[in-house]
Short mmCIF file of C-alpha atoms and ligand atoms in Angstrom, two decimals:
data_model
loop_
_atom_site.label_atom_id
_atom_site.label_comp_id
_atom_site.label_asym_id
_atom_site.label_seq_id
_atom_site.Cartn_x
_atom_site.Cartn_y
_atom_site.Cartn_z
CA UNK C 111 -15.61 1.36 -27.64
CA UNK C 112 -14.72 3.33 -24.52
CA UNK C 113 -16.31 2.37 -21.10
CA UNK C 114 -18.74 4.59 -19.27
CA UNK C 115 -19.02 3.40 -15.81
CA UNK C 116 -22.25 4.71 -13.45
CA UNK C 117 -22.06 4.21 -10.10
CA UNK C 118 -25.46 4.47 -8.41
CA UNK C 119 -24.75 5.65 -4.99
CA UNK C 120 -27.81 8.16 -4.29
CA UNK C 121 -29.97 5.79 -2.09
CA UNK C 122 -30.43 6.74 1.61
CA UNK C 123 -29.40 3.37 3.43
CA UNK C 124 -32.11 3.85 6.00
CA UNK C 125 -31.39 0.38 7.59
CA UNK C 126 -27.80 1.60 8.36
CA UNK C 127 -29.39 3.85 11.04
CA UNK C 128 -26.47 6.30 10.51
CA UNK C 129 -26.02 9.77 10.31
CA UNK C 130 -23.50 9.48 7.56
CA UNK C 131 -24.33 8.27 3.98
CA UNK C 132 -24.01 4.60 3.45
CA UNK C 133 -21.52 4.37 0.75
CA UNK C 134 -19.02 6.38 3.41
CA UNK C 135 -19.20 3.01 5.63
CA UNK C 136 -15.90 1.03 5.44
CA UNK C 137 -14.78 -2.37 4.81
CA UNK C 138 -11.37 -2.70 5.53
CA UNK C 139 -10.91 0.87 6.19
CA UNK C 140 -11.92 1.80 2.57
CA UNK C 141 -15.63 3.53 1.92
CA UNK C 142 -17.98 1.36 0.07
CA UNK C 143 -18.09 3.81 -2.72
CA UNK C 144 -14.10 3.57 -2.79
CA UNK C 145 -14.13 -0.21 -3.18
CA UNK C 146 -16.24 0.05 -6.12
CA UNK C 147 -14.27 3.08 -7.64
CA UNK C 148 -11.01 1.15 -7.15
CA UNK C 149 -12.37 -2.02 -8.78
CA UNK C 150 -13.91 0.02 -11.84
CA UNK C 151 -10.38 2.10 -12.13
CA UNK C 152 -8.43 -0.72 -13.16
CA UNK C 153 -10.90 -1.11 -16.24
CA UNK C 154 -9.00 0.54 -19.55
CA UNK C 155 -10.42 3.46 -21.52
CA UNK C 156 -12.86 4.13 -18.59
CA UNK C 157 -14.30 7.21 -17.40
CA UNK C 158 -16.67 7.01 -14.07
CA UNK C 159 -19.73 8.75 -13.04
CA UNK C 160 -21.20 9.00 -9.82
CA UNK C 161 -24.67 9.61 -9.06
CA UNK C 162 -25.10 10.81 -5.75
CA UNK C 163 -27.86 12.19 -3.68
CA UNK C 164 -28.69 11.66 -0.02
CA UNK C 165 -25.87 13.56 2.13
CA UNK C 166 -23.88 13.42 -1.25
CA UNK C 167 -21.73 16.79 -0.67
CA UNK C 168 -20.18 14.57 2.47
CA UNK C 169 -19.67 12.01 -0.37
CA UNK C 170 -18.01 14.15 -2.34
CA UNK C 171 -15.87 15.85 0.43
CA UNK C 172 -14.37 12.78 1.73
CA UNK C 173 -13.91 11.21 -1.53
CA UNK C 174 -12.57 14.24 -3.31
CA UNK C 175 -9.47 12.23 -4.68
CA UNK C 176 -11.92 10.07 -6.85
CA UNK C 177 -11.31 10.87 -10.84
CA UNK C 178 -15.04 10.82 -11.48
CA UNK C 179 -17.92 13.31 -12.62
CA UNK C 180 -20.39 13.71 -9.76
CA UNK C 181 -23.87 14.00 -10.78
CA UNK C 182 -26.80 14.78 -8.35
CA UNK C 183 -30.01 12.78 -8.08
CA UNK C 184 -32.14 15.29 -6.21
CA UNK C 185 -35.02 12.71 -5.45
CA UNK C 186 -34.51 9.22 -5.73
CA UNK C 187 -37.09 8.10 -8.04
CA UNK C 188 -35.43 4.87 -8.81
CA UNK C 189 -32.54 3.40 -10.50
CA UNK C 190 -33.58 4.16 -13.97
CA UNK C 191 -33.97 7.81 -13.03
CA UNK C 192 -30.59 7.78 -11.19
CA UNK C 193 -29.02 6.58 -14.54
CA UNK C 194 -31.07 9.24 -16.57
CA UNK C 195 -29.23 11.95 -14.53
CA UNK C 196 -25.95 10.71 -16.11
CA UNK C 197 -27.56 10.96 -19.74
CA UNK C 198 -25.46 13.96 -20.89
CA UNK C 199 -22.00 11.89 -19.99
CA UNK C 200 -23.01 9.32 -22.11
CA UNK C 201 -22.02 8.94 -25.78
CA UNK C 202 -23.75 6.52 -28.39
CA UNK C 203 -20.36 4.52 -28.65
CA UNK C 204 -19.72 3.98 -25.21
CA UNK C 205 -20.11 0.50 -23.52
CA UNK C 206 -22.10 1.77 -20.46
CA UNK C 207 -21.60 -0.35 -17.15
CA UNK C 208 -23.83 0.19 -14.31
CA UNK C 209 -22.30 -0.57 -10.89
CA UNK C 210 -23.86 0.04 -7.36
CA UNK C 211 -22.09 1.98 -4.93
CA UNK C 212 -23.07 -0.26 -1.80
CA UNK C 213 -21.71 -3.67 -3.48
CA UNK C 214 -18.16 -3.44 -2.71
CA UNK C 215 -16.81 -6.78 -3.41
CA UNK C 216 -17.40 -7.27 -7.30
CA UNK C 217 -14.29 -8.38 -8.65
CA UNK C 218 -13.12 -6.93 -12.04
CA UNK C 219 -12.61 -10.41 -13.73
CA UNK C 220 -16.54 -10.60 -13.42
CA UNK C 221 -17.02 -7.33 -14.83
CA UNK C 222 -14.78 -8.23 -17.82
CA UNK C 223 -16.82 -11.17 -18.45
CA UNK C 224 -20.09 -8.76 -18.39
CA UNK C 225 -18.51 -6.27 -21.01
CA UNK C 226 -17.81 -9.16 -23.21
CA UNK C 227 -21.46 -9.40 -23.57
CA UNK C 228 -22.07 -5.89 -25.09
CA UNK C 229 -22.42 -5.22 -28.66
CA UNK C 230 -24.83 -3.74 -30.83
CA UNK C 231 -26.65 -6.91 -30.76
CA UNK C 232 -26.39 -7.80 -27.33
CA UNK C 233 -26.43 -6.53 -23.70
CA UNK C 234 -24.84 -7.95 -20.22
CA UNK C 235 -26.67 -8.56 -17.29
CA UNK C 236 -24.99 -10.00 -14.15
CA UNK C 237 -27.35 -12.44 -12.18
CA UNK C 238 -27.40 -14.20 -9.11
CA UNK C 239 -28.93 -17.66 -7.84
CA UNK C 240 -29.85 -17.37 -4.48
CA UNK C 241 -31.68 -20.06 -2.16
CA UNK C 242 -33.97 -17.14 -0.88
CA UNK C 243 -34.06 -14.21 -3.41
CA UNK C 244 -36.81 -12.13 -1.51
CA UNK C 245 -36.18 -8.54 -2.22
CA UNK C 246 -34.50 -9.08 -5.59
CA UNK C 247 -35.89 -8.59 -9.07
CA UNK C 248 -36.21 -11.91 -10.70
CA UNK C 249 -35.13 -13.17 -14.35
CA UNK C 250 -37.86 -14.21 -16.24
CA UNK C 251 -36.74 -16.50 -18.86
CA UNK C 252 -38.60 -18.48 -21.70
CA UNK C 253 -38.91 -21.80 -22.24
CA UNK C 254 -35.78 -21.80 -24.54
CA UNK C 255 -33.80 -19.93 -21.68
CA UNK C 256 -33.51 -16.64 -23.19
CA UNK C 257 -33.94 -13.66 -21.20
CA UNK C 258 -37.57 -11.85 -21.19
CA UNK C 259 -37.76 -9.19 -18.33
CA UNK C 260 -36.96 -8.62 -15.08
CA UNK C 261 -39.78 -8.43 -12.30
CA UNK C 262 -39.03 -6.45 -9.18
CA UNK C 263 -40.01 -8.39 -6.01
CA UNK C 264 -43.22 -5.91 -5.19
CA UNK C 265 -44.42 -6.87 -8.76
CA UNK C 266 -43.99 -10.39 -8.85
CA UNK C 267 -47.12 -12.82 -9.15
CA UNK C 268 -46.97 -16.08 -7.03
CA UNK C 269 -45.15 -17.98 -9.98
CA UNK C 270 -42.50 -15.28 -10.62
CA UNK C 271 -41.73 -15.60 -7.03
CA UNK C 272 -40.43 -18.93 -6.97
CA UNK C 273 -37.77 -17.79 -9.63
CA UNK C 274 -34.37 -18.27 -7.95
CA UNK C 275 -32.31 -16.47 -10.01
CA UNK C 276 -32.27 -12.68 -9.14
CA UNK C 277 -31.15 -9.29 -10.75
CA UNK C 278 -27.82 -8.26 -9.24
CA UNK C 279 -28.61 -4.68 -10.64
CA UNK C 280 -25.14 -4.72 -12.42
CA UNK C 281 -25.64 -4.13 -16.19
CA UNK C 282 -23.75 -3.30 -19.32
CA UNK C 283 -25.26 -1.97 -22.62
CA UNK C 284 -24.29 0.13 -25.44
CA UNK C 285 -24.78 3.78 -25.13
CA UNK C 286 -27.17 4.53 -27.94
CA UNK C 287 -29.39 1.67 -27.06
CA UNK C 288 -29.40 2.59 -23.60
CA UNK C 289 -30.47 6.30 -24.06
CA UNK C 290 -33.28 5.14 -26.23
CA UNK C 291 -34.58 2.83 -23.53
CA UNK C 292 -34.12 5.62 -20.56
CA UNK C 293 -36.05 7.98 -22.36
CA UNK C 294 -39.08 5.27 -22.72
CA UNK C 295 -39.29 4.69 -18.79
CA UNK C 296 -42.38 4.95 -16.93
CA UNK C 297 -43.27 4.45 -13.35
CA UNK C 298 -46.62 2.61 -13.56
CA UNK C 299 -45.58 -0.04 -11.00
CA UNK C 300 -45.98 -1.14 -7.41
CA UNK C 301 -43.46 1.37 -6.18
CA UNK C 302 -44.03 4.20 -8.75
CA UNK C 303 -40.51 4.30 -9.23
CA UNK C 304 -38.50 4.50 -12.59
CA UNK C 305 -37.18 0.81 -12.69
CA UNK C 306 -33.88 0.57 -14.64
CA UNK C 307 -34.56 -3.14 -14.87
CA UNK C 308 -37.37 -2.22 -17.29
CA UNK C 309 -34.95 -1.88 -20.09
CA UNK C 310 -34.30 -5.54 -20.08
CA UNK C 311 -37.98 -6.28 -21.78
CA UNK C 312 -37.35 -3.21 -24.15
CA UNK C 313 -33.97 -4.70 -25.28
CA UNK C 314 -35.87 -8.13 -26.15
CA UNK C 315 -38.53 -6.14 -27.64
CA UNK C 316 -36.04 -4.51 -29.82
CA UNK C 317 -34.45 -7.97 -30.81
CA UNK C 318 -31.32 -7.31 -28.73
CA UNK C 319 -30.19 -10.43 -26.90
CA UNK C 320 -29.56 -10.12 -23.13
CA UNK C 321 -26.52 -12.41 -21.95
CA UNK C 322 -26.05 -13.23 -18.57
CA UNK C 323 -23.00 -14.28 -16.53
CA UNK C 324 -22.71 -14.94 -12.87
CA UNK C 325 -19.85 -13.92 -10.39
CA UNK C 326 -17.65 -16.59 -8.77
CA UNK C 327 -19.14 -16.35 -5.41
CA UNK C 328 -22.53 -14.67 -4.33
CA UNK C 329 -20.39 -12.56 -1.81
CA UNK C 330 -19.36 -10.56 -4.71
CA UNK C 331 -22.75 -9.26 -5.76
CA UNK C 332 -24.33 -8.45 -2.44
CA UNK C 333 -25.07 -5.07 -1.27
CA UNK C 334 -24.40 -3.40 1.95
CA UNK C 335 -28.07 -2.43 3.44
CA UNK C 336 -27.53 -2.94 7.31
CA UNK C 337 -24.64 -3.17 9.55
CA UNK C 338 -24.99 -6.78 9.81
CA UNK C 339 -24.38 -7.35 6.10
CA UNK C 340 -21.30 -4.71 6.41
CA UNK C 341 -20.06 -6.92 9.13
CA UNK C 342 -20.46 -9.83 6.80
CA UNK C 343 -18.38 -8.52 4.02
CA UNK C 344 -15.78 -7.35 5.87
CA UNK C 345 -15.15 -10.87 6.89
CA UNK C 346 -15.34 -12.15 3.37
CA UNK C 347 -12.94 -9.58 2.59
CA UNK C 348 -10.34 -10.32 5.21
CA UNK C 349 -10.74 -14.23 4.51
CA UNK C 350 -9.78 -13.41 1.09
CA UNK C 351 -6.77 -11.36 1.70
CA UNK C 352 -5.72 -14.00 4.38
CA UNK C 353 -5.96 -16.47 1.45
CA UNK C 354 -3.81 -14.44 -0.95
CA UNK C 355 -1.05 -13.90 1.90
CA UNK C 356 -0.90 -17.72 2.04
CA UNK C 357 -0.61 -17.89 -1.63
CA UNK C 358 2.31 -15.57 -1.17
CA UNK C 359 3.76 -17.88 1.31
CA UNK C 360 3.00 -16.50 4.70
CA UNK C 361 2.08 -18.62 7.41
CA UNK C 362 -0.98 -17.80 9.36
CA UNK C 363 -1.99 -19.54 12.27
CA UNK C 364 -5.37 -18.83 11.81
CA UNK C 365 -6.47 -17.17 8.59
CA UNK C 366 -9.84 -16.18 10.22
CA UNK C 367 -7.68 -14.19 12.90
CA UNK C 368 -6.15 -11.61 11.02
CA UNK C 369 -7.18 -8.13 9.59
CA UNK C 370 -5.45 -6.45 7.00
CA UNK C 371 -6.83 -2.76 6.40
CA UNK C 372 -4.51 -1.46 3.91
CA UNK C 373 -1.76 -3.08 1.68
CA UNK C 374 1.71 -4.68 1.64
CA UNK C 375 4.13 -2.95 -0.19
CA UNK C 376 6.69 -5.87 0.03
CA UNK C 377 6.31 -9.37 1.87
CA UNK C 378 9.36 -11.38 2.20
CA UNK C 379 9.37 -15.14 2.51
CA UNK C 380 8.53 -17.47 5.52
CA UNK C 381 6.83 -14.58 7.38
CA UNK C 382 4.96 -16.10 10.23
CA UNK C 383 1.82 -14.48 11.76
CA UNK C 384 0.12 -15.37 14.94
CA UNK C 385 -3.69 -14.94 16.07
CA UNK C 386 -5.37 -11.56 16.04
CA UNK C 387 -2.62 -9.32 14.14
CA UNK C 388 -4.10 -6.13 12.87
CA UNK C 389 -2.09 -4.52 9.84
CA UNK C 390 -3.29 -1.09 8.85
CA UNK C 391 -1.73 1.53 5.90
CA UNK C 392 1.05 0.19 3.97
CA UNK C 393 3.43 -2.22 5.33
CA UNK C 394 6.78 -3.82 4.32
CA UNK C 395 7.75 -6.68 6.08
CA UNK C 396 11.04 -8.63 5.18
CA UNK C 397 12.13 -12.50 5.47
CA UNK C 398 11.63 -14.87 8.30
CA UNK C 399 9.83 -12.33 10.31
CA UNK C 400 7.64 -13.54 12.97
CA UNK C 401 4.90 -11.60 14.37
CA UNK C 402 3.27 -12.80 17.87
CA UNK C 403 -0.48 -12.64 18.86
CA UNK C 404 -2.44 -9.43 19.17
CA UNK C 405 0.07 -7.14 17.49
CA UNK C 406 -0.83 -4.11 15.73
CA UNK C 407 1.20 -2.92 12.74
CA UNK C 408 0.65 0.23 10.81
CA UNK C 409 2.74 1.86 8.15
CA UNK C 410 6.09 0.01 9.40
CA UNK C 411 9.12 -1.20 7.68
CA UNK C 412 10.25 -4.36 9.05
CA UNK C 413 13.57 -5.84 8.37
CA UNK C 414 14.52 -9.48 7.81
CA UNK C 415 14.66 -11.89 10.73
CA UNK C 416 12.78 -9.72 13.00
CA UNK C 417 10.77 -11.07 15.91
CA UNK C 418 7.76 -8.92 17.35
CA UNK C 419 6.69 -10.62 20.38
CA UNK C 420 2.62 -10.62 21.66
CA UNK C 421 0.76 -7.59 21.95
CA UNK C 422 3.22 -4.88 20.55
CA UNK C 423 2.20 -1.94 18.74
CA UNK C 424 4.23 -0.73 15.80
CA UNK C 425 3.29 2.67 13.86
CA UNK C 426 4.99 4.57 11.52
CA UNK C 427 8.34 3.01 12.57
CA UNK C 428 11.36 1.25 11.09
CA UNK C 429 12.44 -1.84 12.44
CA UNK C 430 16.07 -3.32 11.47
CA UNK C 431 16.89 -6.56 10.65
CA UNK C 432 17.47 -9.35 13.44
CA UNK C 433 15.78 -6.95 16.07
CA UNK C 434 13.46 -8.20 18.57
CA UNK C 435 10.45 -6.14 19.68
CA UNK C 436 8.00 -6.66 22.76
CA UNK C 437 6.23 -8.48 24.23
CA UNK C 438 4.10 -5.50 25.04
CA UNK C 439 6.34 -2.96 23.15
CA UNK C 440 5.04 0.32 21.53
CA UNK C 441 6.82 1.73 18.49
CA UNK C 442 5.48 5.11 17.85
CA UNK C 443 5.86 7.44 14.80
CA UNK C 444 9.36 7.96 13.59
CA UNK C 445 11.03 5.32 15.91
CA UNK C 446 13.95 4.20 13.76
CA UNK C 447 15.67 0.87 15.00
CA UNK C 448 18.56 -0.43 13.20
CA UNK C 449 19.76 -3.82 13.11
CA UNK C 450 19.90 -6.19 16.25
CA UNK C 451 18.22 -3.87 18.61
CA UNK C 452 16.13 -5.37 21.46
CA UNK C 453 13.32 -3.45 22.81
CA UNK C 454 11.58 -5.21 25.50
CA UNK C 455 8.32 -5.18 27.46
CA UNK C 456 6.27 -1.93 28.43
CA UNK C 457 9.02 0.22 26.32
CA UNK C 458 7.63 3.23 24.37
CA UNK C 459 9.97 4.69 21.45
CA UNK C 460 8.94 7.96 19.96
CA UNK C 461 10.76 9.96 17.33
CA UNK C 462 14.02 8.26 18.46
CA UNK C 463 16.81 6.49 16.43
CA UNK C 464 18.49 3.53 17.90
CA UNK C 465 21.58 2.20 16.41
CA UNK C 466 22.91 -1.34 16.11
CA UNK C 467 23.12 -3.78 18.93
CA UNK C 468 21.44 -1.48 21.59
CA UNK C 469 18.93 -2.85 24.18
CA UNK C 470 16.28 -1.14 26.15
CA UNK C 471 14.40 -4.15 27.86
CA UNK C 472 12.23 -3.17 30.35
CA UNK C 473 9.80 -0.43 31.14
CA UNK C 474 11.33 2.68 29.65
CA UNK C 475 9.92 6.12 27.67
CA UNK C 476 12.47 6.88 24.92
CA UNK C 477 11.13 10.29 22.96
CA UNK C 478 13.05 12.55 21.10
CA UNK C 479 16.75 10.49 21.48
CA UNK C 480 19.48 9.49 19.42
CA UNK C 481 20.85 6.37 20.85
CA UNK C 482 24.23 5.14 19.52
CA UNK C 483 25.27 1.44 19.15
CA UNK C 484 25.79 -1.00 21.76
CA UNK C 485 23.90 1.27 24.29
CA UNK C 486 22.45 -0.43 27.39
CA UNK C 487 19.56 1.56 28.62
CA UNK C 488 18.66 0.07 31.94
CA UNK C 489 15.15 -0.65 33.44
CA UNK C 490 12.81 2.25 33.94
CA UNK C 491 14.97 4.90 32.21
CA UNK C 492 12.94 7.86 30.90
CA UNK C 493 13.94 10.58 28.61
CA UNK C 494 12.28 13.64 30.11
CA UNK C 495 11.91 15.41 26.70
CA UNK C 496 8.99 17.84 27.28
CA UNK C 497 8.99 21.08 29.53
CA UNK C 498 5.38 21.60 29.12
CA UNK C 499 6.03 23.63 26.21
CA UNK C 500 8.74 22.47 24.19
CA UNK C 501 10.48 19.13 23.16
CA UNK C 502 14.17 18.44 23.66
CA UNK C 503 16.66 15.74 22.56
CA UNK C 504 18.47 13.38 24.81
CA UNK C 505 21.72 11.80 22.83
CA UNK C 506 23.32 8.94 24.28
CA UNK C 507 26.53 7.98 22.29
CA UNK C 508 27.77 4.54 21.52
CA UNK C 509 28.33 2.00 24.14
CA UNK C 510 27.21 3.99 27.07
CA UNK C 511 25.46 2.07 30.07
CA UNK C 512 22.28 3.90 31.53
CA UNK C 513 21.60 2.36 34.95
CA UNK C 514 18.06 1.54 35.93
CA UNK C 515 15.58 4.28 36.98
CA UNK C 516 17.60 6.85 35.32
CA UNK C 517 15.93 10.20 34.14
CA UNK C 518 17.68 12.14 31.55
CA UNK C 519 16.52 15.65 31.33
CA UNK C 520 16.82 16.72 27.85
CA UNK C 521 18.49 18.61 26.17
CA UNK C 522 21.47 16.48 27.53
CA UNK C 523 24.21 14.09 25.85
CA UNK C 524 25.50 10.91 27.70
CA UNK C 525 29.25 10.62 26.25
CA UNK C 526 30.41 7.70 24.52
CA UNK C 527 31.13 4.48 26.65
CA UNK C 528 30.09 6.75 29.73
CA UNK C 529 28.24 4.62 32.69
CA UNK C 530 25.45 6.34 34.72
CA UNK C 531 24.88 5.09 37.97
CA UNK C 532 21.33 3.55 38.91
CA UNK C 533 18.52 5.87 40.10
CA UNK C 534 20.34 9.21 38.64
CA UNK C 535 18.63 12.43 37.50
CA UNK C 536 21.10 13.62 34.59
CA UNK C 537 20.55 17.51 33.82
CA UNK C 538 24.16 18.07 32.31
CA UNK C 539 26.03 16.41 29.65
CA UNK C 540 28.21 13.60 30.84
CA UNK C 541 31.93 12.73 30.41
CA UNK C 542 32.88 10.06 27.54
CA UNK C 543 34.20 6.59 29.62
CA UNK C 544 33.28 8.16 33.20
CA UNK C 545 30.73 6.89 35.61
CA UNK C 546 28.42 9.65 36.43
CA UNK C 547 25.59 9.43 39.08
CA UNK C 548 23.47 11.62 40.95
CA UNK C 549 22.18 9.89 43.91
CA UNK C 550 21.65 11.04 47.72
CA UNK C 551 24.07 9.14 49.87
CA UNK C 552 22.58 6.21 51.58
CA UNK C 553 22.23 6.49 55.39
CA UNK C 554 21.15 4.31 58.14
CA UNK C 555 19.73 5.45 61.17
CA UNK C 556 20.59 3.75 64.38
CA UNK C 557 18.10 2.73 66.95
CA UNK C 558 15.16 3.55 64.62
CA UNK C 559 11.84 1.85 65.40
CA UNK C 560 8.86 0.86 63.39
CA UNK C 561 5.36 2.74 64.38
CA UNK C 562 3.31 0.52 66.42
CA UNK C 563 -0.70 0.67 65.77
CA UNK C 564 -2.32 3.42 68.23
CA UNK C 565 -4.58 1.60 70.79
C1 UD1 J 299 -32.58 -2.99 -7.16
C2 UD1 J 299 -32.89 -3.71 -8.53
C3 UD1 J 299 -33.48 -5.29 -8.14
C4 UD1 J 299 -32.25 -5.93 -7.95
C5 UD1 J 299 -31.53 -5.18 -6.77
C6 UD1 J 299 -30.26 -5.89 -6.31
C7 UD1 J 299 -34.17 -2.05 -9.90
C8 UD1 J 299 -35.48 -1.41 -10.03
N1 UD1 J 299 -34.34 -3.11 -8.96
O1 UD1 J 299 -33.63 -3.36 -6.30
O2 UD1 J 299 -33.94 -5.93 -9.35
O3 UD1 J 299 -32.38 -7.36 -7.68
O4 UD1 J 299 -31.23 -4.08 -6.74
O5 UD1 J 299 -29.70 -5.16 -5.03
O6 UD1 J 299 -33.26 -1.49 -10.16
N2 UD1 J 299 -30.02 4.17 -6.27
C9 UD1 J 299 -30.07 5.57 -6.56
N3 UD1 J 299 -31.19 6.22 -6.85
C10 UD1 J 299 -32.50 5.78 -6.91
C11 UD1 J 299 -32.60 4.38 -6.35
C12 UD1 J 299 -31.51 3.62 -6.13
O7 UD1 J 299 -29.16 6.08 -6.69
O8 UD1 J 299 -33.32 6.63 -7.22
C13 UD1 J 299 -29.02 3.30 -6.12
C14 UD1 J 299 -29.07 2.79 -4.44
O9 UD1 J 299 -28.24 3.75 -4.08
C15 UD1 J 299 -28.29 1.41 -4.74
C16 UD1 J 299 -28.88 1.05 -5.91
O10 UD1 J 299 -29.18 2.09 -6.58
O11 UD1 J 299 -27.06 1.40 -4.75
C17 UD1 J 299 -29.93 0.05 -5.89
O12 UD1 J 299 -31.10 0.64 -5.23
P1 UD1 J 299 -32.06 -0.31 -4.16
O13 UD1 J 299 -33.09 0.82 -3.37
O14 UD1 J 299 -31.07 -0.80 -3.32
O15 UD1 J 299 -32.64 -1.08 -5.36
P2 UD1 J 299 -33.64 -2.42 -4.66
O16 UD1 J 299 -34.90 -2.09 -4.77
O17 UD1 J 299 -32.92 -3.29 -3.82
CA1 CA J 300 -30.70 -3.12 -2.57
#
C-alpha cells in the first residue's frame, strides 16, 4: 500500500496573535509545517497533500519547495471537513496518514508504528495520556479495553471528562474505508463542526478494530497554539539536538545552552563547545576544535585543532587547521583563512584570503584583500577598500610586515617581505623587501606652554 499523508494546516492560530499563519512560525529556523513535511517525506512510497486555509497563499509562497499537492479549505468547518477536501487525492488502496501542520516534533518511528496498525481490519490511532487532558478529545474504551469512540472536550459528560487518555489527532486508515466514513460525517455537535474523530465510532460500528499507540514522549505530539508552546517546543528540540551531539562525541559544557538552527555536514572528534553558542545553516567542524562562550557560527568550515575564543562571529567563512580566532573576532562572508592563522580581538575580515601563518591580532578591518603567508598586520590596520561607489582589492605579499595604524588605500599591493612603518597611509604599491612609510616628520616646539584656564 502506498502512503498518502494529509497535513492539516488550515487553522487560524488566533492565539499566536500574529499577522502570519501559524504554521509559518519557526522552531530552530524551520517553519512548523516544514518540520512536519520533512518527517513525513522520510516515509517511503509516500505522497503528501497539504490542506491550507487561513493566509494559505503566503504559506504556499514561502514553502514553495515542498513536493506536495496544495488543497484549499475555504472555510474551516472542522478537521473532518478539512480531510474531505483531499478526497480527490485518496486512492482506495492507500494508507492515509493524517498529520497536523502545527505538531512539529512528531518522530518517524512513532508514525511507523501507527502505520503498522493499518489494514483492512484495523486503523491506527495515536493517543496520549496527560495529567491534564483538558481541550483534548477523550478516548472512550470498553471494559475490555477496546476503543469505542472519541468524544470532543466540548461534548464530554462529567465521567468522560475524567478520562486522561486524549486524542493526538494523528490517525492512519485505509483509503477506501476513510472515504466511506468521510461521506457520512455530520456536524450535529457542540461546535457544529465536521469532526474527523467521528470516524472512530464509525469504524467500530463497521467491525474495524481501532489499534492505538503512543509516542515515546508527550512533547512529540504537542501542538503549537501560542508563543509559549512555541518556545517550549524550541527548547525540547534544542535539548534533543544537544543530546545527539553528545552521543556523537561532542563535549557541551552545558547542553541547555547551545542552539543549533540547521545542521552539521561533518563533525570531528573531541570538539568542545562552551556555553551560549549558536550554530546556523550548515556547518563542518574538524577534530579537536574548541569553541568559546557566546560564539555565532553560520555556514562555516572549520578545520582540525582550531580554537575560536569567546564572543566571535563566523559566517560563510573557512578557517584552516590550527588557526586561532578571537576573542571578539568577526569573520564575514568569504573570509578564507589557511592554516595557522591568528585573528585577534576586534578584527573584522570580509571577502579576503589569508595564507598560512599570518597574524592579524588587534583592531583591524581587512576587506577585499589577498594576504600572503607569514604576514604580520599590526594593530589598527585598515584596508580602505571602498571609495563610496566601487570596491578595490588590497594585496599583501608573503612575509610583509604592516606597522600599526596603517591605512592601505586600495587598489594597492604591498610587496613580498616589505615593511610598512606604523601610522602610514599607503596609496601606491610598495617595493619588495623595503621599508615604506608615509608619516609627517616629528617636531618639537621649544618653549611651548600649556594653556591655562581663563579666570
Ligand atoms: C483536535 C481533535 C481532538 C484532539 C486535538 C489534539 C477533532 C474534532 N478534534 O481538536 O480530538 O484531541 O485536535 O490537538 O479532530 N484544522 C484544519 N481545518 C479545520 C479545523 C482544523 O485544517 O477546519 C487543522 C488545524 O490547523 C490543526 C488541526 O487541524 O492543525 C487541529 O485543529 P484544532 O482546531 O486545533 O483541533 P482541536 O479542536 O484542538
Ligand atoms: Ca489544537
